[in-house]
Amino acid sequence: MLRRHFLLSGLALVAPRTSFSANARIDILPDEPIGVISPHIYGHFTEHIGGVIYDGVWVGESSKIPNVGGIRKALIDHLKQIKAPVIRWPGGCFADSYNWRDGVGPRSQRPRRTNFWANDPYLWKAPDGPQKYEPNEFGTNEFARFCKLAGAEPYFAANLRSLEAFDFSEWVEYCNSPAGTTSMAGLRAQGGSPDPFPVRFWGVGNESWGCGGNFTGDEYAVEFRRYTEWVPRYGLNLNFIASGPNVADYAWTRSFFEKLIEKGKGALRHVFGTALHYYCGGPASGSSTQFAPDAWYRLLHDAARMEELVNNHWQIMGEIDTQHHVKLVVDEWGAWHDTDPSIAPSYLFGYYPGLRDALVSGITLDIFNRHADKVAMANDAQLINNINALFVAVEDRFTVTPIFHVFDMYAPHQGGTSVRTVISAPALTQAAAHGLPALSGSCSVQGSHVVLTIVNPDIQNAQETEINVRNRRITSARATVLTSSDIHAHNTLDSPNALEPKEDNSIKAGSPLNYSFAPASVTRLDLMLA
Ligand code: AHR
């Protein structure tokens, strides 16, 4: 998308002033499609880490907490509400020390193992619970059931560092071989699932440049070729996802693709996507709920860096994969802050995300929408009780976070056609914002329904904006806004409704549409066109 940044005086050159004193302008160009927004861009990630699986997802069948076969009911209900399309599991770094066989068969007989994260100093303060010593109560059948209940597709991350290619193909056989055909199908049936799940998305390792084996890009390419050369298909179109770069490690992307095609470009046909990981903030970035205005702007500027990462990795991929057969899968993203000491230490990397993180999520999802031709899937890290979480749950208490509200507000983009949208807005002048534009967003169209989502990062100033849809008339308009006068606003277990989106009834349809985007806000406009 082209983005033009104007000083206030410069804007007058392109936007004639009306009685509404617009200092920004949005031009939606419905006849310039970018691509269909894959619903999988709105995906999630659940790892056996901290309170994600044990207590977050899995409470156990005998729990007093409302559950469906051991899975937290409130979570299932909310995932259905936001049309959760896909969930990644079991890691993360955990994936490359996980033997899937530990998590199948009778639950009472499953082994107890040391969790990948047990060495983290923060967990030393925690009791010897499932976060340190994995009980394997939640395994393949439980995860597949969770996905089915939530209406999402499963995306498995296979162990490349410490299991063999054979184990990978046998996991595929366990999940996908038809009822009654193989011993693995028999084992699956003993766990209550005679029919295949089935699983289409398979990650081949995780962060193979680090915890997933400490490979170089070309070493990993050889492993990837070996693991994916033969895998049983059962008529399914299996989508293999290669472990991709860490942030701006362009050398990884280049070396992986160069080595992958060393024996011919046919190897590209084995790759559905390459997985980019990018967390803004990062561990030790400070508290999610107590920070100075500078830290607000710094984080939002960092979040916007996702666009440069998508563009740059895509360009390198295209030098080798000239037809762009392979897509980007951003299977870990989010804002990462310090663990909240008011939450028990076993909930490693748990904290309450706030309004600032909601804006990070809006900025990021808008980038994915704008690059619908490049990004095939993305997975927010992580679903519950961890990092960029949509939910916090401790025993029988549960709250949605502002990130959940953003996913809810953005759900209508799923399956829409992303169209080019020119946002002309001044650049922020705060030093920590590093020229971040005063408005950013994305737009999708389904028939005569237009969904426009916009983030205004300015803490103080609303952005009065003139909105035009080229060659079309806007006949009705609705606005949903997530904002607060307090930039630290967030929900807690004691105060789960502190921050919620509201309908803005002041909006009046018109062509152009004049709308004032509130300070520190994420807004969705639903427009109907004649
Ligand atoms: O999401 C937490 C961790 O961050 C994941 O396990 C790992 O893949 C990443 O480094």
Short mmCIF file of N, CA and C and ligand atoms in Angstrom, two decimals, residues 45 47 49 88 91-94 116-117 206-207 209 211 277 279 332 336 349 381-382 386-387, ligand 1:
data_model
loop_
_atom_site.label_atom_id
_atom_site.label_comp_id
_atom_site.label_asym_id
_atom_site.label_seq_id
_atom_site.Cartn_x
_atom_site.Cartn_y
_atom_site.Cartn_z
N PHE A 45 -1.77 -19.59 18.92
CA PHE A 45 -0.62 -20.43 19.24
C PHE A 45 -0.73 -20.87 20.70
N GLU A 47 1.36 -23.27 23.51
CA GLU A 47 2.56 -24.06 23.82
C GLU A 47 2.44 -24.61 25.24
N ILE A 49 3.83 -24.18 28.00
CA ILE A 49 4.70 -23.20 28.65
C ILE A 49 3.84 -22.45 29.67
N ARG A 88 -1.92 -23.35 16.59
CA ARG A 88 -0.62 -24.04 16.50
C ARG A 88 -0.29 -24.67 17.86
N GLY A 91 4.43 -26.29 20.45
CA GLY A 91 5.39 -25.22 20.72
C GLY A 91 5.65 -24.52 19.43
N GLY A 92 6.49 -23.51 19.43
CA GLY A 92 7.44 -23.09 20.41
C GLY A 92 8.59 -24.07 20.66
N CYS A 93 9.48 -23.57 21.50
CA CYS A 93 10.67 -24.35 21.85
C CYS A 93 10.32 -25.72 22.42
N PHE A 94 9.17 -25.81 23.09
CA PHE A 94 8.75 -27.09 23.67
C PHE A 94 8.67 -28.17 22.58
N PHE A 116 10.57 -28.33 28.69
CA PHE A 116 11.64 -27.52 28.08
C PHE A 116 11.94 -26.27 28.90
N TRP A 117 10.90 -25.67 29.50
CA TRP A 117 11.06 -24.37 30.17
C TRP A 117 11.47 -24.51 31.63
N ASN A 206 10.84 -25.89 15.01
CA ASN A 206 10.51 -24.53 15.44
C ASN A 206 11.82 -23.80 15.75
N GLU A 207 11.93 -22.58 15.28
CA GLU A 207 13.13 -21.77 15.53
C GLU A 207 14.38 -22.65 15.42
N TRP A 209 16.97 -22.15 14.04
CA TRP A 209 18.19 -21.36 14.17
C TRP A 209 18.62 -21.22 15.63
N CYS A 211 16.59 -22.63 19.60
CA CYS A 211 16.23 -23.77 20.46
C CYS A 211 15.87 -25.02 19.66
N HIS A 277 9.33 -15.22 12.83
CA HIS A 277 8.97 -14.89 14.22
C HIS A 277 9.41 -13.47 14.53
N TYR A 279 8.70 -10.66 17.78
CA TYR A 279 8.07 -10.09 18.97
C TYR A 279 8.56 -8.66 19.10
N GLU A 332 4.68 -16.78 15.05
CA GLU A 332 4.78 -16.21 16.41
C GLU A 332 4.93 -14.71 16.25
N TRP A 336 5.90 -8.38 23.76
CA TRP A 336 6.39 -9.21 24.87
C TRP A 336 6.87 -8.30 25.98
N PHE A 349 5.84 -15.84 31.84
CA PHE A 349 5.52 -14.87 30.78
C PHE A 349 4.03 -14.50 30.77
N ALA A 381 1.10 -14.96 19.56
CA ALA A 381 1.77 -15.69 20.64
C ALA A 381 1.54 -14.96 21.96
N GLN A 382 0.81 -15.62 22.85
CA GLN A 382 0.13 -16.89 22.73
C GLN A 382 -1.33 -16.70 23.14
N ASN A 386 -0.13 -15.95 28.46
CA ASN A 386 1.25 -15.91 28.03
C ASN A 386 1.46 -14.85 26.95
N ILE A 387 2.38 -13.94 27.18
CA ILE A 387 2.80 -12.91 26.22
C ILE A 387 1.57 -12.16 25.68
O1 AHR B 1 6.49 -17.93 22.68
C1 AHR B 1 7.54 -18.18 23.57
C2 AHR B 1 8.78 -18.67 22.86
O2 AHR B 1 9.27 -17.67 22.04
C3 AHR B 1 8.59 -19.84 21.94
O3 AHR B 1 8.64 -21.06 22.60
C4 AHR B 1 9.73 -19.72 21.00
O4 AHR B 1 9.47 -20.28 19.74
C5 AHR B 1 9.99 -18.23 20.96
O5 AHR B 1 11.34 -17.93 21.10
#
